[in-house]
XYZ file of C-alpha atoms in Angstrom:
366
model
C 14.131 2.838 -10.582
C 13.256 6.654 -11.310
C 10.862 5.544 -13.944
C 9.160 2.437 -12.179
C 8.385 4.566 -9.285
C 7.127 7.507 -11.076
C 4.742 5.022 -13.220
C 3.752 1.955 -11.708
C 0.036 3.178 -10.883
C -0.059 3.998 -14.269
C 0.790 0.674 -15.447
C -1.749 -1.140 -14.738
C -4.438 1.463 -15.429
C -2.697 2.106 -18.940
C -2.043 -1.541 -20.088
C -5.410 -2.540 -18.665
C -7.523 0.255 -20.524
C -5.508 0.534 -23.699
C -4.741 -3.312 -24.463
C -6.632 -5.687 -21.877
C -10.376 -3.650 -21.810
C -10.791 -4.775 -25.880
C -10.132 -8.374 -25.897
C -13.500 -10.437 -26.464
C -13.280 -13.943 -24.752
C -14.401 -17.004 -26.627
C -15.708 -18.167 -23.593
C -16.928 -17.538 -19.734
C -13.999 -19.925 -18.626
C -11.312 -18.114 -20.910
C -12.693 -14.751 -19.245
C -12.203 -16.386 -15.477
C -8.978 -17.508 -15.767
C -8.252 -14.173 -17.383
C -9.774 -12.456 -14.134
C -7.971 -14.869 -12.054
C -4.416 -13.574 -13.906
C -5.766 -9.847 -12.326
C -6.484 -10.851 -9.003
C -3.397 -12.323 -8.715
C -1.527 -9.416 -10.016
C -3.551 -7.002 -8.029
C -2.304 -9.509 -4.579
C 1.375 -8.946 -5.567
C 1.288 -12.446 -6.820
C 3.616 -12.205 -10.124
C 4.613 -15.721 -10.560
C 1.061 -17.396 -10.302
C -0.237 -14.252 -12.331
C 2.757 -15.570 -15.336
C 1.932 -18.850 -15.005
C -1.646 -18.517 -15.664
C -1.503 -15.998 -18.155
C 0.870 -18.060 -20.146
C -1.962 -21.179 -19.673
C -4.388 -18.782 -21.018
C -1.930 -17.738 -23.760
C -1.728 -21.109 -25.019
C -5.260 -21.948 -25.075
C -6.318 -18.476 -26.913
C -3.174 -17.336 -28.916
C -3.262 -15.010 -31.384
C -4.333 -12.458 -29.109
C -1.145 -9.768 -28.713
C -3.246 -7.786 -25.789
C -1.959 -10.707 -23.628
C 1.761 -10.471 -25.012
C 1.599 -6.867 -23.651
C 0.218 -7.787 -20.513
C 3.117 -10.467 -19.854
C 5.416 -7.702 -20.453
C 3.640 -6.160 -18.272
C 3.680 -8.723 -15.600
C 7.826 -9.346 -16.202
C 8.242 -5.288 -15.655
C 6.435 -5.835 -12.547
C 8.205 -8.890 -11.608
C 11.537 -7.133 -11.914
C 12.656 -9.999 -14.983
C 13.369 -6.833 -17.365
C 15.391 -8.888 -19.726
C 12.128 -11.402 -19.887
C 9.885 -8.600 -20.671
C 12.193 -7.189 -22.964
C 12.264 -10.265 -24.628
C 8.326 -10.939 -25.092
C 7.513 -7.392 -26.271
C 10.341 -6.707 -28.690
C 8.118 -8.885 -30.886
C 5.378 -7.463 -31.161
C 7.144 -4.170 -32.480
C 8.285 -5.971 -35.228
C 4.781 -7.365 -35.817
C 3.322 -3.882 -35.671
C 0.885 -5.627 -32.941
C 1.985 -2.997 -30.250
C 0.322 -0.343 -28.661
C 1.532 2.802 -27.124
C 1.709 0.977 -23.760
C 3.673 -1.865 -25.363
C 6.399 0.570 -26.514
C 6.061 1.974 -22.805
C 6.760 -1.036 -21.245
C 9.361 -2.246 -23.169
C 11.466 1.344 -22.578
C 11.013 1.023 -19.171
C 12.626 -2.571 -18.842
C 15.269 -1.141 -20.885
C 15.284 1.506 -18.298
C 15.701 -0.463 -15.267
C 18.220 -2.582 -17.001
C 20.220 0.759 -17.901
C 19.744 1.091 -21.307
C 19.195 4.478 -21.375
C 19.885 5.191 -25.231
C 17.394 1.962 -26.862
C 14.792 3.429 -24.470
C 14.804 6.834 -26.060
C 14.749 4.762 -29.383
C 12.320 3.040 -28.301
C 10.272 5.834 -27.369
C 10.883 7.853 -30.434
C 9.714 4.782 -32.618
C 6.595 4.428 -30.617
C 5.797 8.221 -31.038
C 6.205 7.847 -34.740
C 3.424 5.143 -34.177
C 1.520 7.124 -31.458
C 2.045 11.378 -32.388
C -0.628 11.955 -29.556
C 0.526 9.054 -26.542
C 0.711 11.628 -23.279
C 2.408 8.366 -21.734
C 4.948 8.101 -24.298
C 5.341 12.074 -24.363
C 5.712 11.752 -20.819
C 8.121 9.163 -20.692
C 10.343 10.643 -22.953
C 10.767 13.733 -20.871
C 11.288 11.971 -17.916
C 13.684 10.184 -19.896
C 15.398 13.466 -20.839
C 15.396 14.567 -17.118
C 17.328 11.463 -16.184
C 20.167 12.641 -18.914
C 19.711 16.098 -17.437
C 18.491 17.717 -20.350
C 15.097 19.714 -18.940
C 15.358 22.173 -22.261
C 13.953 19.114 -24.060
C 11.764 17.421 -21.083
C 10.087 20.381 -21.262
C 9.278 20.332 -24.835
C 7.999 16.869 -24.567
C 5.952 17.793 -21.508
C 4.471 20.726 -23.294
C 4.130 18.473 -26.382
C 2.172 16.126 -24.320
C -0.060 18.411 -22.618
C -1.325 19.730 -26.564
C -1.644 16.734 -28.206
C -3.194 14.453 -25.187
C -4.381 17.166 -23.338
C -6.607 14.573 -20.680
C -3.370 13.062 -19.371
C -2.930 14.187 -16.487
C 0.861 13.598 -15.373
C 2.422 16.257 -18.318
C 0.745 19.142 -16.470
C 2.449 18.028 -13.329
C 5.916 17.274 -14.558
C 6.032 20.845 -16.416
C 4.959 22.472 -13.753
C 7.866 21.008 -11.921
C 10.295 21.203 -14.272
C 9.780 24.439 -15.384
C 9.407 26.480 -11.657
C 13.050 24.071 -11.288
C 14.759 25.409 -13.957
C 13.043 28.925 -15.037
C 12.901 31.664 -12.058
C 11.715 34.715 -14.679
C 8.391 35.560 -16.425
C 6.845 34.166 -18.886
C 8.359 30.623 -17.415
C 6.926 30.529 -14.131
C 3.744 31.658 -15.479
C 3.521 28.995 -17.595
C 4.486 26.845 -14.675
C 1.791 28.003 -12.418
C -1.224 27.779 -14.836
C 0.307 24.158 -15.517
C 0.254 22.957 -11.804
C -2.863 24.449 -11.042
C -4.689 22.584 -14.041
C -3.083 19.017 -12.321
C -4.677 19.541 -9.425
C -8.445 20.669 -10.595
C -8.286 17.791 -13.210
C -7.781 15.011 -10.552
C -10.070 13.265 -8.360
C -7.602 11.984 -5.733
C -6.241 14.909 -3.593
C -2.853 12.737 -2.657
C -0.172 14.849 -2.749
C -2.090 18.213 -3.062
C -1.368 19.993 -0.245
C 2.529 20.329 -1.084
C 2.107 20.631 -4.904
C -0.462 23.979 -3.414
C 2.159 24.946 -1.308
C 4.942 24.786 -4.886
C 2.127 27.335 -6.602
C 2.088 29.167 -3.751
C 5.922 29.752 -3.417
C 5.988 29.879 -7.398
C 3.645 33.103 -7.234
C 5.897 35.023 -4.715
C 8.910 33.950 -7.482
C 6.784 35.588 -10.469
C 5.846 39.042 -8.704
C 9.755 38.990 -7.663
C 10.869 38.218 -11.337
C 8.670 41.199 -12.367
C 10.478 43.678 -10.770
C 13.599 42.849 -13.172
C 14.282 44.529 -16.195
C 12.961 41.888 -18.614
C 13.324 42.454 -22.867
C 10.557 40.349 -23.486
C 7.501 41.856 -26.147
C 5.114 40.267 -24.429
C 1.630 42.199 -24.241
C 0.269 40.226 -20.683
C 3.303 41.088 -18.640
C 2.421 44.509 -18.304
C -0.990 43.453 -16.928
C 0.755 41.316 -14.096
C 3.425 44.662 -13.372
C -0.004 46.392 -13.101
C -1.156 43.958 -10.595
C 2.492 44.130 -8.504
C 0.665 47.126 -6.392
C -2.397 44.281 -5.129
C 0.403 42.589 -3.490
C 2.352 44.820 -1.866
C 1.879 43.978 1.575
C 2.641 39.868 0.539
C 1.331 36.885 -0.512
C -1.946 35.991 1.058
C -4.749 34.664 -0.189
C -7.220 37.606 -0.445
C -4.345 38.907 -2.162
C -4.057 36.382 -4.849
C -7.549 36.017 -5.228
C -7.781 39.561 -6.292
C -4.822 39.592 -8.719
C -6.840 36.389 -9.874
C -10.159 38.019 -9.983
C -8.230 41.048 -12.361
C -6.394 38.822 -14.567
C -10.014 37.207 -15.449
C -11.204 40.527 -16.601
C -8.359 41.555 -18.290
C -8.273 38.647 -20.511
C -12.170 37.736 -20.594
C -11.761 39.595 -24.365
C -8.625 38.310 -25.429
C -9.217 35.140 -26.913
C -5.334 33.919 -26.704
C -6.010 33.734 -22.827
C -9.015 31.854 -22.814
C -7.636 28.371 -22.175
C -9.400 25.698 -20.309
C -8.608 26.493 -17.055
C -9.573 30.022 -18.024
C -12.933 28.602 -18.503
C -12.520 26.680 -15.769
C -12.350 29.494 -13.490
C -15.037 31.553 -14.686
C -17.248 28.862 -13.962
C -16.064 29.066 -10.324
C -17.021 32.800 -10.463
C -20.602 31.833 -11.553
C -21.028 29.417 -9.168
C -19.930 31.617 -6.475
C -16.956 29.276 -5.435
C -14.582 31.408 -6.881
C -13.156 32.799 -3.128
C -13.652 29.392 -1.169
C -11.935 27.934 -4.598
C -8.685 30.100 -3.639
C -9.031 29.273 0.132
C -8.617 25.478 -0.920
C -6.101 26.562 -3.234
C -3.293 29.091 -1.378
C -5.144 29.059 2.370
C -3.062 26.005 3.975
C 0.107 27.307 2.122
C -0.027 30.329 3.679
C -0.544 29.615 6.827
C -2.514 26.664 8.796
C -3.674 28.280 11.721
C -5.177 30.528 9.325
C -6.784 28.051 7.517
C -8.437 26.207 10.503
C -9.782 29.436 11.498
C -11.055 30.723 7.973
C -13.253 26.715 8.317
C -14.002 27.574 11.713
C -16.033 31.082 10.509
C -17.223 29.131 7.644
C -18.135 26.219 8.626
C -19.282 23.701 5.820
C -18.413 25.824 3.050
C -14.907 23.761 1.806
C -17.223 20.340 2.410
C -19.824 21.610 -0.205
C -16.986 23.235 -2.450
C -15.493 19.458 -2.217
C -18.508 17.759 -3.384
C -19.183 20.599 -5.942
C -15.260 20.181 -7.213
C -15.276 16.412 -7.476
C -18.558 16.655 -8.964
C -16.855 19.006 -11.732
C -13.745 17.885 -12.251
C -11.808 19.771 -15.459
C -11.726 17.415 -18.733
C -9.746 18.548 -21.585
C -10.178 16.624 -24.369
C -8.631 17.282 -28.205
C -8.595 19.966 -29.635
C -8.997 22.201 -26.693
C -5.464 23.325 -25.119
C -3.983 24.338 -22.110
C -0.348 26.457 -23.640
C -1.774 28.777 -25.678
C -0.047 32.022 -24.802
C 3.895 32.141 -24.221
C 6.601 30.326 -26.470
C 9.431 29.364 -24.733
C 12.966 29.327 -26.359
C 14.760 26.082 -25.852
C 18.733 26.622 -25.795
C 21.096 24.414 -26.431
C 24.658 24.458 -24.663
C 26.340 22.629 -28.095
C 24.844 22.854 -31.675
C 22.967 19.750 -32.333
C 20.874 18.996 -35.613
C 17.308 20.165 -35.094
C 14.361 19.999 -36.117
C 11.057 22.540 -35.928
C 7.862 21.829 -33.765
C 4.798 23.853 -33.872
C 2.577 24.051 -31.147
C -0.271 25.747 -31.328
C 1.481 28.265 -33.652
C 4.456 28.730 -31.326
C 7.640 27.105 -32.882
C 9.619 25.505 -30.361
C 13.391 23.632 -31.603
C 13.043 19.936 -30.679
C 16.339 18.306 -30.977
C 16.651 14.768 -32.128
């Protein structure tokens, strides 16, 4: 079920957008019962949904947006082998779209057909170069078969070539602060999760993915004091920062060694990704401090926290409004990764094959 829980908001909003949003109805009565199918999906109601979406099939065929959707509605449903079943057809058509692929790996998913869902994925992203979903998928995919060398590389794949979705930044982030407890990794990690959470609207879930960043920063300044063989010119501006936080973690503390890593790389252009941007817009705003309040203050200590709001009352209510009201977008061909490769290893030889990203070369293996 790893997959259906991970994705099932995203189902609907994906299969709705992509597929359902461009059908045009011959009619005002083909377009209610077509609303009816929704309401009754949106209820829970999967069997009167199928039922009327096959009426509606019947009466307007040729339209494989509703094929996709029945998928959709069997995935839903839990009848897998059903779903499987309708949408395996329209691959073969070349009528699917990068949700349609989707779909039809994750039924093969739930029924435990773990190796024709990474075929199926791999087709689709033949199809689709620049799906985030089916990026995304596919690492999750490779997470299940503990393999987070080449989730990552999907992830990070997904985050350059459909930089606006969302959910790559997040599993990275994750992935990589799970797996890689040395610089550059966790840097990478940290600008990752921290682009999630300014992207999105819906603050669900933010307070412990603030208090992960939080924790992941303590892990980087620790990792720094290692002997590390890495030429790398930006990690001898963070050991030159190590001094700002010598007497911990806090949040004046952070905001500082922010605040210095801005001006270090305001003239190196390698830096100057989107949440670099991002952040010197905060500065010119004057957010910048209540920005890394919101950000690190209830990780590092509530009481804390409560009190900061208490002195300042109002100010994280207007920085709200201001935030939601400037939400990050990243759209092609701006990128987040611009700055650190990371090198992918293999326990046993496999055949391989090169990706560039953004100039980095990464080994993706098939």
């Amino acid at each position: 079920m790893f997959i259906k829980q991970l994705f099932l908001c995203f189902i609907l909003f994906s299969c709705k957008l992509l597929c359902l949003g461009q059908e045009k109805w011959a009619s005002p009565e083909l377009e209610q019962m077509h609303n009816n199918v929704l309401a009754y999906e949106k209820l829970g109601n999967y069997k009167d949904a199928i039922v009327t979406l096959k009426q509606l099939m019947s009466i307007a065929p040729g339209m494989p947006g509703l094929k996709t959707e029945l998928g959709n509605l069997y995935y839903l449903s839990g009848s897998y082998e059903l779903g499987v079943e309708t949408l395996n057809p329209l691959i073969d058509d070349g009528n699917a779209t990068d949700s349609t692929y989707y779909l039809l790996a994750s039924c093969q998913i739930e029924r435990k057909q773990y190796k024709q869902a990474g075929r199926t994925l791999d087709k689709g992203l033949k199809k689709y170069l620049c799906s985030g979903l089916l990026l995304h998928t596919r690492g999750q995919l490779f997470l299940h078969n503990n393999d987070a060398d080449a989730a990552i590389v999907r992830f990070i794949s997904g985050i350059n070539r459909a930089p606006e979705f969302k959910e790559n930044y997040l599993a990275a982030c994750h992935t990589m602060l799970g797996k890689g407890k040395e610089y550059p990794m966790l840097t990478l990690a940290l600008k990752f999760g921290e682009t999630y959470l300014v992207m999105r609207a819906d603050t669900s879930g933010n307070d412990s993915l603030k208090q992960i960043i939080y924790n992941g920063w303590g892990m980087l300044f620790n990792s720094l004091a290692a002997e590390i063989n890495i030429n790398d010119s930006s990690l001898s501006i963070y050991r030159e920062l190590t001094p700002v936080i010598s007497d911990g973690i806090t949040t004046e503390n952070l905001t500082m060694v922010s605040t210095r890593l801005l001006m270090k790389f305001n003239d190196t252009a390698a830096f100057q990704d989107a949440l670099f941007t991002y952040q010197l817009e905060l500065i010119r705003n004057g957010w910048f401090d209540i920005y890394n309040e919101w950000l690190f203050g209830k990780a590092e200590h509530m009481g804390q926290y409560d009190g900061w709001n208490k002195f300042h009352k109002g100010d994280m209510e207007r920085f709200e409004q201001w935030r939601e009201a400037h939400l990050l977008k990243i759209e092609p061909p701006q990128h987040v990764w611009r700055t650190y490769p990371i090198s992918v290893q293999r326990r046993k030889p496999r055949k391989e094959k090169t990706l560039k990203i953004n100039g980095y070369t990464n080994k993706a293996y098939k």
